[in-house]
Coordinates of C-alpha atoms in Angstrom, one line a residue:
Chain A
M1 CA -51.0 34.3 21.7
S2 CA -49.1 37.5 20.8
I3 CA -45.4 37.6 20.5
H4 CA -43.2 40.6 21.1
V5 CA -39.6 40.8 20.8
Q6 CA -37.7 43.8 22.2
N7 CA -34.3 45.0 21.1
I8 CA -33.0 41.6 20.4
A9 CA -29.3 41.5 19.3
K10 CA -27.2 38.5 18.6
R11 CA -23.7 38.2 17.3
F12 CA -21.7 35.2 16.2
G13 CA -18.1 36.1 16.7
H14 CA -17.7 39.3 14.7
F15 CA -20.8 38.6 12.5
V16 CA -23.8 40.6 13.7
A17 CA -26.8 38.3 13.1
L18 CA -29.5 40.5 14.7
D19 CA -29.0 44.3 15.3
N20 CA -31.5 45.6 17.9
V21 CA -34.7 44.0 16.4
T22 CA -38.0 45.0 17.9
L23 CA -41.1 43.3 16.3
D24 CA -44.8 42.7 17.2
F25 CA -46.5 39.6 16.2
P26 CA -50.3 40.0 17.0
T27 CA -52.4 37.1 18.1
G28 CA -53.8 34.8 15.4
E29 CA -51.8 36.2 12.6
L30 CA -49.5 34.4 10.1
V31 CA -46.3 36.6 9.7
G32 CA -43.7 35.8 7.0
L33 CA -40.1 36.7 7.9
L34 CA -38.6 37.4 4.6
G35 CA -35.0 38.1 3.8
P36 CA -32.0 36.9 1.9
S37 CA -29.8 34.2 3.4
G38 CA -27.7 35.3 6.4
C39 CA -30.1 38.3 7.1
G40 CA -30.9 36.9 10.6
K41 CA -34.4 35.7 10.1
T42 CA -33.9 32.1 11.2
T43 CA -31.6 33.4 14.3
L44 CA -34.7 35.4 15.2
L45 CA -37.1 32.5 14.8
R46 CA -34.6 30.4 16.9
I47 CA -34.5 33.0 19.7
I48 CA -38.3 33.3 19.8
A49 CA -38.4 29.4 20.2
G50 CA -35.8 29.4 22.9
L51 CA -33.4 27.3 20.7
E52 CA -30.8 30.2 20.7
S53 CA -30.4 32.8 23.4
A54 CA -30.0 36.4 22.5
D55 CA -27.1 38.5 23.6
S56 CA -29.4 41.2 24.8
G57 CA -33.1 42.0 24.4
Q58 CA -36.3 40.2 25.5
V59 CA -39.0 37.9 24.1
F60 CA -42.5 38.4 25.4
L61 CA -45.0 35.7 24.9
E62 CA -48.5 37.1 25.6
G63 CA -47.0 39.9 27.5
E64 CA -44.9 37.7 29.7
D65 CA -41.1 37.9 29.6
A66 CA -40.1 34.5 28.3
S67 CA -36.4 35.2 27.7
A68 CA -35.2 32.9 30.4
A69 CA -37.7 30.1 29.8
H70 CA -36.4 26.9 28.5
V71 CA -37.8 25.8 25.1
R72 CA -39.7 22.9 26.9
E73 CA -41.6 25.5 28.7
R74 CA -42.4 28.0 25.9
Q75 CA -45.1 25.8 24.4
V76 CA -43.9 26.6 20.9
G77 CA -44.2 24.2 17.9
F78 CA -41.2 24.3 15.8
V79 CA -41.0 23.0 12.2
F80 CA -37.6 22.6 10.5
Q81 CA -36.7 22.9 6.8
H82 CA -35.6 19.2 6.7
Y83 CA -38.5 17.9 8.8
A84 CA -36.4 16.5 11.6
L85 CA -38.8 13.4 11.9
F86 CA -37.7 10.5 14.2
R87 CA -36.5 8.0 11.6
H88 CA -36.9 5.0 13.8
M89 CA -40.5 5.8 14.7
T90 CA -43.6 5.3 12.6
V91 CA -45.7 8.3 11.4
F92 CA -48.1 7.6 14.3
D93 CA -45.4 7.5 16.9
N94 CA -43.9 10.6 15.6
V95 CA -47.1 12.5 16.0
A96 CA -47.8 10.9 19.5
F97 CA -44.3 11.9 20.8
G98 CA -45.2 15.2 22.3
L99 CA -48.0 13.5 24.1
R100 CA -46.1 10.4 25.3
V101 CA -43.4 12.5 27.0
K102 CA -45.6 14.6 29.2
P103 CA -45.2 14.2 32.8
R104 CA -47.2 11.2 34.3
G105 CA -49.8 13.4 35.7
Q106 CA -50.7 15.3 32.5
R107 CA -50.2 12.5 30.0
P108 CA -53.3 11.4 28.3
A109 CA -54.2 7.7 28.5
A110 CA -53.3 5.6 25.5
D111 CA -56.8 5.6 23.8
K112 CA -56.9 9.3 24.2
I113 CA -53.5 9.6 22.5
R114 CA -54.6 7.4 19.7
Q115 CA -57.7 9.5 19.1
R116 CA -55.8 12.8 19.2
V117 CA -53.1 11.5 16.8
S118 CA -55.8 10.3 14.5
E119 CA -57.4 13.7 14.5
L120 CA -54.3 15.3 13.7
L121 CA -53.5 12.9 10.8
D122 CA -57.0 13.6 9.5
L123 CA -56.1 17.3 9.6
V124 CA -52.9 16.9 7.5
Q125 CA -54.9 14.2 5.4
L126 CA -52.3 11.3 6.0
N127 CA -54.3 9.0 8.3
A128 CA -53.7 6.2 5.8
L129 CA -50.0 6.4 6.2
A130 CA -49.9 6.0 10.1
N131 CA -47.9 3.0 10.2
R132 CA -45.4 3.9 7.6
Y133 CA -41.9 5.1 8.5
P134 CA -40.6 8.6 7.6
T135 CA -38.2 7.3 4.9
Q136 CA -41.2 5.8 3.1
L137 CA -42.8 9.3 2.6
S138 CA -42.2 12.0 0.1
G139 CA -41.0 15.4 1.2
G140 CA -44.3 17.0 1.1
Q141 CA -45.8 14.3 3.3
R142 CA -42.9 14.4 5.6
Q143 CA -43.4 18.2 6.2
R144 CA -47.1 17.6 6.8
I145 CA -46.2 15.1 9.6
A146 CA -43.7 17.4 11.1
L147 CA -46.6 20.0 11.3
A148 CA -48.9 17.6 12.7
R149 CA -46.3 16.5 15.3
A150 CA -45.8 20.1 16.3
L151 CA -49.6 20.7 16.6
A152 CA -50.1 17.7 18.8
V153 CA -49.0 19.4 22.0
E154 CA -51.4 22.3 21.3
P155 CA -48.6 24.9 21.1
R156 CA -49.4 28.6 21.8
V157 CA -47.3 29.6 18.7
L158 CA -46.2 27.8 15.6
L159 CA -42.7 28.6 14.2
L160 CA -41.8 27.4 10.7
D161 CA -38.2 27.5 9.6
E162 CA -38.1 27.5 5.7
P163 CA -40.9 25.0 5.9
F164 CA -41.1 24.4 2.0
G165 CA -37.4 25.1 1.4
A166 CA -36.5 21.5 0.6
L167 CA -39.4 20.7 -1.6
D168 CA -39.9 20.9 -5.4
A169 CA -41.8 23.9 -7.0
K170 CA -45.1 22.2 -7.5
V171 CA -45.4 20.7 -4.1
R172 CA -44.2 24.0 -2.5
K173 CA -47.1 25.7 -4.2
E174 CA -49.6 23.1 -3.0
L175 CA -48.3 23.0 0.5
R176 CA -48.4 26.8 1.0
R177 CA -51.8 27.0 -0.2
W178 CA -52.7 24.2 2.3
L179 CA -50.8 26.0 5.1
R180 CA -53.0 29.1 4.5
T181 CA -56.1 27.0 4.7
L182 CA -54.8 25.3 7.9
H183 CA -54.1 28.6 9.4
D184 CA -57.5 30.0 8.6
A185 CA -59.0 27.0 10.4
L186 CA -56.8 27.0 13.5
H187 CA -55.9 30.7 14.0
I188 CA -52.8 29.8 15.9
T189 CA -50.2 32.6 15.9
S190 CA -47.6 31.6 13.4
I191 CA -44.4 32.9 12.1
F192 CA -42.6 31.4 9.1
V193 CA -39.2 32.3 7.6
T194 CA -38.5 32.1 3.9
H195 CA -36.2 33.7 1.4
D196 CA -39.0 33.4 -1.3
Q197 CA -40.8 36.5 -1.7
E198 CA -43.6 35.0 -3.8
E199 CA -44.2 32.6 -0.9
A200 CA -44.1 35.2 1.7
L201 CA -46.4 37.5 -0.1
E202 CA -49.0 34.8 -0.9
V203 CA -49.2 33.1 2.4
S204 CA -48.8 35.8 4.9
D205 CA -51.2 38.1 6.8
R206 CA -48.2 40.4 7.2
V207 CA -44.6 40.3 6.0
A208 CA -41.5 41.5 7.8
V209 CA -38.7 42.2 5.4
M210 CA -35.3 41.7 7.0
N211 CA -31.7 42.6 5.7
Q212 CA -28.4 42.4 7.5
G213 CA -29.8 41.8 11.0
R214 CA -32.4 44.7 10.8
V215 CA -36.0 44.8 10.0
E216 CA -36.5 47.0 6.8
Q217 CA -40.3 46.9 6.7
I218 CA -43.2 45.2 8.1
G219 CA -46.8 45.4 6.6
T220 CA -49.4 43.6 4.7
P221 CA -48.1 42.0 1.5
A222 CA -49.8 44.7 -0.5
Q223 CA -48.2 47.4 1.6
V224 CA -44.7 46.0 1.3
Y225 CA -45.1 45.3 -2.5
E226 CA -46.8 48.5 -3.4
H227 CA -45.0 50.9 -1.1
P228 CA -41.6 49.7 -0.3
A229 CA -40.0 51.7 2.4
T230 CA -36.4 51.2 1.4
P231 CA -34.4 50.3 -1.9
F232 CA -33.7 47.0 -0.4
V233 CA -37.3 46.1 0.1
Y234 CA -38.0 47.4 -3.5
S235 CA -35.4 45.2 -5.3
F236 CA -35.9 42.2 -2.9
L237 CA -39.8 41.9 -3.6
G238 CA -39.6 41.5 -7.3
A239 CA -37.6 42.4 -10.5
V240 CA -36.7 46.0 -10.7
N241 CA -35.1 48.6 -13.1
L242 CA -32.7 51.0 -11.7
F243 CA -32.0 54.4 -13.0
H244 CA -29.4 56.7 -11.6
G245 CA -30.4 60.4 -12.2
R246 CA -30.7 64.0 -11.2
V247 CA -33.9 65.6 -10.4
Q248 CA -34.6 68.5 -12.8
G249 CA -38.0 70.1 -11.6
P250 CA -40.7 67.6 -12.9
H251 CA -38.1 65.5 -14.7
L252 CA -35.5 63.1 -13.8
Q253 CA -32.3 63.6 -15.9
V254 CA -30.8 60.2 -16.8
G255 CA -27.5 60.8 -18.8
A256 CA -28.7 62.6 -21.9
D257 CA -32.4 61.5 -21.4
Q258 CA -35.0 62.6 -19.2
V259 CA -38.3 61.0 -17.9
R260 CA -41.3 62.7 -16.3
L261 CA -41.8 62.5 -12.6
D262 CA -45.0 62.6 -10.5
H263 CA -44.9 64.8 -7.4
H264 CA -41.8 63.9 -5.3
G265 CA -40.0 65.4 -2.3
F266 CA -36.6 66.0 -3.8
E267 CA -35.2 69.5 -4.7
T268 CA -33.9 70.1 -8.1
G269 CA -30.3 69.0 -8.6
A270 CA -30.6 66.2 -6.2
E271 CA -28.9 62.9 -7.1
T272 CA -31.5 60.0 -6.8
L273 CA -32.0 56.4 -7.6
G274 CA -35.1 55.7 -9.5
F275 CA -36.8 52.2 -9.2
V276 CA -39.4 50.9 -11.8
R277 CA -40.9 47.5 -11.9
P278 CA -40.8 45.8 -15.3
H279 CA -44.5 45.9 -15.8
E280 CA -44.4 49.8 -14.9
L281 CA -42.2 50.4 -18.0
D282 CA -43.6 51.1 -21.5
I283 CA -41.7 51.0 -24.8
V284 CA -42.1 53.7 -27.6
T285 CA -40.4 53.0 -30.9
D286 CA -40.5 56.7 -31.9
L287 CA -37.1 58.0 -31.0
S288 CA -38.0 61.6 -31.7
E289 CA -40.2 61.5 -28.5
R290 CA -38.6 63.8 -26.0
S291 CA -39.4 61.7 -22.9
G292 CA -38.0 58.4 -22.2
I293 CA -34.6 56.7 -21.8
E294 CA -33.1 55.3 -24.9
A295 CA -32.2 51.6 -24.9
R296 CA -31.3 48.7 -27.4
V297 CA -33.6 45.6 -27.6
E298 CA -31.5 42.5 -27.0
R299 CA -34.1 39.7 -26.5
V300 CA -37.8 39.3 -26.8
L301 CA -39.4 36.5 -24.7
A302 CA -43.1 36.0 -25.6
L303 CA -43.9 33.2 -23.3
G304 CA -46.7 33.0 -20.7
A305 CA -49.2 35.6 -19.8
T306 CA -47.1 38.5 -20.6
A307 CA -44.1 39.1 -23.0
R308 CA -40.8 40.2 -21.7
V309 CA -38.2 42.4 -23.4
E310 CA -34.7 42.6 -22.3
L311 CA -32.7 45.8 -23.2
T312 CA -29.4 47.6 -22.5
S313 CA -28.8 51.2 -22.1
V314 CA -27.2 53.1 -24.8
G315 CA -26.5 56.5 -23.1
H316 CA -22.8 57.3 -23.0
D317 CA -22.6 57.2 -19.2
Q318 CA -24.8 54.2 -18.6
T319 CA -23.5 51.8 -21.2
G320 CA -24.2 48.2 -20.5
R321 CA -26.9 48.7 -17.9
F322 CA -29.6 46.0 -18.2
F323 CA -33.3 46.6 -18.3
E324 CA -36.4 44.4 -18.2
V325 CA -39.9 45.4 -19.4
E326 CA -43.0 43.3 -19.2
L327 CA -45.7 44.1 -21.8
S328 CA -49.0 42.6 -22.8
H329 CA -49.0 40.4 -26.0
E330 CA -51.3 43.0 -27.8
R331 CA -48.8 45.8 -27.1
M332 CA -46.0 43.5 -28.2
A333 CA -47.7 42.8 -31.5
A334 CA -48.4 46.5 -32.0
L335 CA -44.7 47.3 -31.3
R336 CA -43.2 44.8 -33.6
L337 CA -39.8 45.0 -32.1
D338 CA -36.6 43.7 -33.6
T339 CA -33.5 42.6 -31.8
G340 CA -31.0 45.4 -32.0
Q341 CA -33.6 48.2 -32.6
R342 CA -33.4 51.4 -30.6
V343 CA -36.4 52.4 -28.4
R344 CA -37.3 54.7 -25.6
L345 CA -38.4 53.5 -22.1
Q346 CA -41.2 55.4 -20.5
P347 CA -41.9 54.6 -16.8
A348 CA -45.6 54.9 -15.8
R349 CA -44.6 55.0 -12.2
I350 CA -41.1 55.7 -10.8
R351 CA -40.2 55.6 -7.1
L352 CA -37.1 57.8 -6.0
F353 CA -34.9 57.0 -3.1
A354 CA -31.8 59.1 -1.9
P355 CA -28.5 57.5 -3.1
E356 CA -26.9 57.5 0.5
A357 CA -28.7 54.3 1.2
P358 CA -26.4 51.4 0.6
P359 CA -26.2 50.1 -2.9
V360 CA -28.7 47.4 -3.4
E361 CA -28.2 43.9 -5.0
L362 CA -30.7 42.9 -7.6
T363 CA -32.1 39.6 -6.5
A364 CA -34.3 37.6 -8.7
Chain B
M1 CA -31.1 -20.7 -13.0
G2 CA -31.0 -18.7 -9.8
V3 CA -28.0 -17.1 -8.0
W4 CA -25.5 -18.7 -10.4
T5 CA -26.9 -18.1 -13.9
A6 CA -29.3 -15.2 -13.6
R7 CA -27.9 -12.1 -15.7
R8 CA -27.4 -9.2 -13.3
V9 CA -26.8 -5.5 -13.6
L10 CA -23.9 -5.5 -11.2
P11 CA -21.1 -7.4 -12.9
G12 CA -18.4 -9.7 -11.5
F13 CA -20.4 -11.7 -9.0
P14 CA -18.7 -15.1 -9.7
L15 CA -15.2 -13.5 -9.6
A16 CA -16.0 -11.5 -6.4
L17 CA -17.6 -14.5 -4.5
G18 CA -14.6 -16.7 -5.7
Y19 CA -12.0 -14.2 -4.5
T20 CA -13.9 -13.9 -1.2
L21 CA -14.0 -17.5 -0.5
I22 CA -10.4 -18.2 -1.4
Y23 CA -9.2 -15.2 0.7
L24 CA -11.3 -16.1 3.7
S25 CA -10.1 -19.7 3.4
L26 CA -6.4 -18.8 3.2
I27 CA -6.5 -16.2 6.1
V28 CA -9.1 -17.5 8.5
L29 CA -10.6 -20.8 7.7
I30 CA -7.5 -23.0 7.0
P31 CA -5.6 -21.8 10.1
I32 CA -8.6 -22.4 12.3
S33 CA -9.3 -25.8 10.7
A34 CA -5.6 -26.7 11.6
V35 CA -6.5 -25.9 15.2
F36 CA -9.4 -28.4 15.2
L37 CA -7.4 -31.0 13.3
K38 CA -4.6 -30.8 15.8
A39 CA -6.9 -30.8 18.7
A40 CA -8.6 -34.0 17.1
T41 CA -5.4 -36.0 16.9
Q42 CA -5.8 -36.8 20.6
G43 CA -8.4 -39.2 22.1
W44 CA -11.7 -37.8 23.4
E45 CA -10.6 -38.4 27.0
S46 CA -7.5 -36.5 26.8
F47 CA -9.3 -33.7 25.0
W48 CA -11.8 -33.7 27.8
A49 CA -9.0 -33.8 30.3
A50 CA -7.2 -30.9 28.8
I51 CA -10.2 -28.6 28.7
S52 CA -11.9 -29.3 32.0
T53 CA -9.4 -29.1 34.7
P54 CA -10.5 -26.6 37.5
R55 CA -7.7 -24.3 36.7
V56 CA -8.7 -24.1 33.0
V57 CA -12.4 -23.7 33.7
A58 CA -11.5 -20.8 36.2
S59 CA -9.5 -19.2 33.5
Y60 CA -12.7 -19.5 31.0
Q61 CA -14.8 -17.8 33.5
L62 CA -12.3 -15.1 34.2
T63 CA -11.4 -14.3 30.4
Y64 CA -15.1 -14.2 29.4
G65 CA -16.5 -12.5 32.4
V66 CA -13.9 -9.8 32.6
S67 CA -14.1 -9.2 28.8
L68 CA -17.9 -8.9 28.8
L69 CA -17.6 -6.5 31.8
A70 CA -14.9 -4.4 30.1
A71 CA -16.9 -4.2 26.8
A72 CA -20.1 -3.2 28.7
I73 CA -18.1 -0.5 30.6
N74 CA -16.7 0.7 27.2
V75 CA -20.1 0.8 25.7
V76 CA -21.2 3.5 28.5
F77 CA -18.1 5.5 28.4
G78 CA -17.2 5.1 24.9
L79 CA -20.7 6.5 24.0
I80 CA -20.1 9.5 26.3
L81 CA -16.7 10.1 24.7
A82 CA -18.1 10.0 21.1
W83 CA -21.0 12.2 22.2
V84 CA -18.5 14.8 23.6
L85 CA -16.2 14.6 20.5
V86 CA -19.2 15.0 18.0
R87 CA -21.4 17.5 19.8
Y88 CA -19.0 20.0 21.4
H89 CA -16.3 22.1 20.0
F90 CA -13.5 22.8 22.5
P91 CA -9.9 23.6 22.3
G92 CA -8.0 20.5 22.0
R93 CA -10.8 18.5 20.4
R94 CA -8.7 17.1 17.7
I95 CA -6.0 15.9 20.2
V96 CA -8.5 14.1 22.1
D97 CA -9.9 12.7 19.1
A98 CA -6.4 11.4 18.2
L99 CA -5.7 10.0 21.7
V100 CA -8.8 7.7 21.3
D101 CA -6.7 5.7 18.6
L102 CA -3.7 5.3 20.8
P103 CA -4.7 1.9 22.3
F104 CA -4.9 0.7 18.7
A105 CA -1.5 1.7 17.8
L106 CA 0.4 1.1 21.0
P107 CA 2.0 -2.5 21.3
T108 CA -0.1 -4.0 24.0
A109 CA 3.0 -5.1 26.1
V110 CA 3.7 -1.4 26.4
A111 CA 0.3 -0.6 27.6
G112 CA 0.4 -3.6 30.1
I113 CA 3.7 -2.4 31.5
A114 CA 2.7 1.3 31.7
L115 CA -0.6 0.2 33.6
T116 CA 1.1 -2.1 35.9
A117 CA 3.6 0.7 36.7
I118 CA 0.7 3.2 37.4
Y119 CA -1.4 0.7 39.5
A120 CA 1.2 -1.1 41.4
G121 CA 1.1 -0.7 45.1
N122 CA 3.9 1.8 44.8
G123 CA 2.7 3.4 41.4
W124 CA 1.2 6.8 40.8
L125 CA -2.4 5.8 41.3
G126 CA -1.7 2.5 43.1
Q127 CA -0.2 4.3 46.1
W128 CA -3.5 6.2 46.7
L129 CA -5.7 3.2 46.1
Q130 CA -3.8 0.8 48.2
P131 CA -4.7 2.6 51.6
L132 CA -8.4 2.5 50.5
G133 CA -8.0 -1.4 50.2
I134 CA -8.2 -1.3 46.5
K135 CA -5.7 -3.5 44.7
V136 CA -5.7 -3.0 41.0
A137 CA -2.3 -4.5 39.7
F138 CA -1.9 -8.5 39.8
T139 CA -5.7 -8.9 40.5
P140 CA -8.8 -9.5 38.1
L141 CA -9.5 -5.8 38.6
G142 CA -6.3 -5.1 36.8
I143 CA -7.3 -7.3 34.0
L144 CA -10.5 -5.2 33.6
V145 CA -8.5 -2.0 33.5
A146 CA -6.2 -3.4 30.7
L147 CA -9.1 -4.7 28.6
I148 CA -11.0 -1.5 29.0
F149 CA -7.9 0.3 27.9
I150 CA -7.6 -1.8 24.7
G151 CA -11.4 -1.9 23.8
L152 CA -12.1 1.8 24.1
P153 CA -11.5 2.8 20.5
F154 CA -13.8 0.2 19.1
V155 CA -17.0 1.7 20.7
V156 CA -15.9 5.3 20.0
R157 CA -15.1 4.7 16.4
T158 CA -18.2 2.8 15.6
V159 CA -20.5 5.1 17.3
Q160 CA -18.9 8.4 16.3
P161 CA -20.1 8.4 12.6
V162 CA -23.6 7.5 13.5
L163 CA -23.7 10.3 16.0
E164 CA -22.4 12.7 13.4
D165 CA -25.3 11.7 11.2
L166 CA -27.8 12.5 13.9
E167 CA -29.0 16.1 13.4
T168 CA -29.0 18.4 16.4
E169 CA -32.5 19.3 15.1
L170 CA -33.9 15.9 16.3
E171 CA -33.0 16.9 19.8
E172 CA -34.4 20.3 19.4
T173 CA -37.5 19.1 18.1
A174 CA -37.8 16.6 21.0
A175 CA -37.2 19.5 23.5
S176 CA -39.7 21.8 21.7
L177 CA -42.2 19.0 22.1
G178 CA -41.6 19.0 25.9
A179 CA -39.2 16.0 26.3
D180 CA -36.5 16.4 28.9
R181 CA -32.9 15.4 28.6
W182 CA -33.3 11.8 29.6
Q183 CA -36.4 11.2 27.5
T184 CA -34.7 12.8 24.4
F185 CA -31.8 10.6 25.0
Y186 CA -33.5 7.3 25.3
R187 CA -36.4 7.9 22.9
V188 CA -34.6 9.9 20.2
V189 CA -30.8 9.5 20.4
L190 CA -30.4 5.9 21.6
P191 CA -32.6 4.0 19.2
P192 CA -30.6 5.1 16.0
V193 CA -27.2 4.5 17.8
L194 CA -28.1 1.1 19.2
P195 CA -26.8 -1.0 16.4
A196 CA -23.7 0.7 16.1
L197 CA -23.2 0.5 19.8
L198 CA -23.8 -3.3 19.6
T199 CA -21.2 -3.6 16.9
G200 CA -18.6 -1.5 19.2
F201 CA -19.6 -3.9 21.9
A202 CA -19.0 -7.0 19.9
L203 CA -15.6 -5.7 18.6
A204 CA -14.4 -4.6 22.0
F205 CA -15.5 -7.9 23.5
A206 CA -13.7 -10.0 20.8
R207 CA -10.7 -8.0 21.1
A208 CA -10.7 -8.4 24.9
V209 CA -11.2 -12.1 24.7
G210 CA -8.1 -12.6 22.6
E211 CA -5.9 -10.0 24.4
Y212 CA -2.8 -11.5 25.6
G213 CA 0.3 -8.8 25.7
S214 CA -1.2 -6.1 28.2
V215 CA -2.9 -8.6 30.5
I216 CA -0.1 -10.8 31.5
F217 CA 1.9 -7.9 32.8
I218 CA -0.8 -6.5 35.1
A219 CA -2.7 -9.8 35.9
G220 CA -0.1 -11.3 38.1
N221 CA -1.3 -14.6 36.6
V222 CA -2.1 -16.4 39.8
P223 CA -3.7 -19.7 38.9
M224 CA -7.4 -20.0 39.6
V225 CA -7.5 -16.1 40.3
S226 CA -6.0 -14.0 37.6
E227 CA -4.9 -16.4 35.0
I228 CA -6.4 -15.9 31.6
T229 CA -7.1 -18.5 29.0
P230 CA -4.6 -17.3 26.3
L231 CA -1.8 -17.4 29.0
L232 CA -2.8 -21.1 29.7
I233 CA -2.5 -21.8 25.9
I234 CA 1.0 -20.2 25.8
T235 CA 2.0 -22.1 28.9
K236 CA 1.0 -25.3 27.3
L237 CA 2.9 -24.6 24.0
E238 CA 6.1 -23.8 26.0
Q239 CA 5.7 -27.3 27.6
F240 CA 5.4 -28.7 24.0
D241 CA 1.8 -29.9 25.0
Y242 CA 0.3 -29.1 21.5
P243 CA -2.7 -31.2 21.7
G244 CA -3.6 -29.6 25.1
A245 CA -2.9 -26.1 23.7
T246 CA -5.1 -26.6 20.7
A247 CA -7.9 -28.2 22.7
I248 CA -8.2 -25.2 24.9
A249 CA -7.9 -23.0 21.7
A250 CA -10.8 -25.0 20.2
V251 CA -13.0 -24.4 23.1
M252 CA -12.2 -20.5 23.0
L253 CA -13.0 -20.5 19.3
V254 CA -16.3 -22.1 19.6
T255 CA -17.3 -20.1 22.5
S256 CA -16.2 -16.8 20.9
F257 CA -18.0 -17.8 17.7
I258 CA -21.3 -18.5 19.5
L259 CA -21.1 -15.3 21.5
L260 CA -20.4 -13.1 18.4
F261 CA -23.1 -14.9 16.6
L262 CA -25.5 -14.0 19.3
I263 CA -24.4 -10.3 19.3
N264 CA -24.8 -10.3 15.6
G265 CA -28.4 -11.6 16.1
L266 CA -29.1 -9.0 18.6
Q267 CA -27.9 -6.4 16.2
A268 CA -30.0 -7.7 13.4
W269 CA -32.9 -7.4 15.9
A270 CA -32.1 -3.8 16.7
N271 CA -31.9 -2.9 13.1
R272 CA -35.2 -4.7 12.3
S273 CA -37.0 -3.0 15.1
H274 CA -35.8 0.5 13.8
P275 CA -36.0 0.1 10.0
G276 CA -35.5 3.7 9.4
G277 CA -32.5 3.7 11.6
T278 CA -29.8 3.5 8.8
A279 CA -31.6 5.2 6.0

């Protein structure tokens, strides 16, 4: 079922949680709502579920205005970060809850309920734990039970609020792969909220990046990662190096140094912010090279698939700025860098934004 | 071997147990045994005579009946009060919260006099109830009002922390799964709160059984109608009938112990049937 939210606004006192948000969630897609804490993503999810009411704007479920409908009537499955399992009920009773509270006419017979719960427990691979209590389960198991419970009532939409937020790194990875497989099997329209960009990019069909109550960009993971629409999206979706500079024809002048630019829409003399991902920077040790920004090597970390180099700027007007470069081990071996060495940084790709955009925070 | 000699990680078991037994003996067991010893100084016939006169039996019925009723009423309204204090934020919430403890702090005689003044035939509330044929002061109904008053904080204060631990997300989940308010209450909210509610009930009941100060002012103390057992004990003491007073006291002690023991059993059962409830 498709979801459409139209001009949703919500304030908490003076804090604007949602500022005129309009978004489309097409049928059968798994959409990630991504943003830093306080950006309004959870509030939006709760408004779609009917757990919170918007100050203005509407929620359409399958084209129908559901803004006034109670959460009971919206047929949404909601999964909380901290599972919200009923602690006094067994796993079985938790999953059966939604079926047992149905009005007498619609309530399935006891053996039908047993069969349905058993199917769901098979789906989340926890049938062996049907008689356990939630406190006897691990975090990952609890979240799978919470999901099975939400699916029991055959919701038209599945809403997940930071579903893996309380789990440790390994279980998180496992569960998100599992969620993706589950979604491919069920094709139920789903929205999940996360502040973890890796999680959003890996699991979602599409990602909506939110900041300060607004949607900054919506697109496929590849689109938002490769072509960020705003400086915020750029810096939120991964590590980034920032260069303040002035456009000089086909060059960007950064302090005393300059780097080559590809075609760009800026006029000569325009102040801009250049964004470069760590893997898009190369290091040259020959300081007589005309192109490239001079920097000092501070630390070399040769762990994992790629090697990382941390540097600081040395230009007189940018002293102390921090850069991060990702190189292959082969390139690293060829360069033979020493701590304290002066080098030049050459971006293979640089993305320019006008500086009037609000200053962005670098979030790892 | 066993409990006494096994090495344990938590230190101080013999000391702690010794302290517990001595303290409990000095404060509770020895005074209570004195009651039984004193009561036993008389013969069986006189003991039986002291505890089985119609007037005394009527007072047992009144004391235990009204105490149970008051505790039951407090369970219902105390739960609602605790619920409102935990779930809603409204101006003056802290003041209401502080008011709940007032029956604890107020000398019970003051409470009794205040209630009597209000509910007497010419009091603020009494004058409106009187024409409707409802007499509160100087009747068992007045005793009920006084016992509800003094028992209220017990239920509120035992239930409140448990409700605070109960995430609103549980109720939201229940609603999203299609449960209505009533189903959410008795399937999701009530089971985890039940043990605390029973504790509150037991405390309010125990307090009501032993209450003296507030009741004697409002009860009117009519023999066979509105005379509570603690008053009978005092009356006998004033007549220097110590064996008679201790005989009735012994009956009260045994009865109260049995009832509290039963309530504790009920509580253990509530805990066992919901093992996740306190985790």
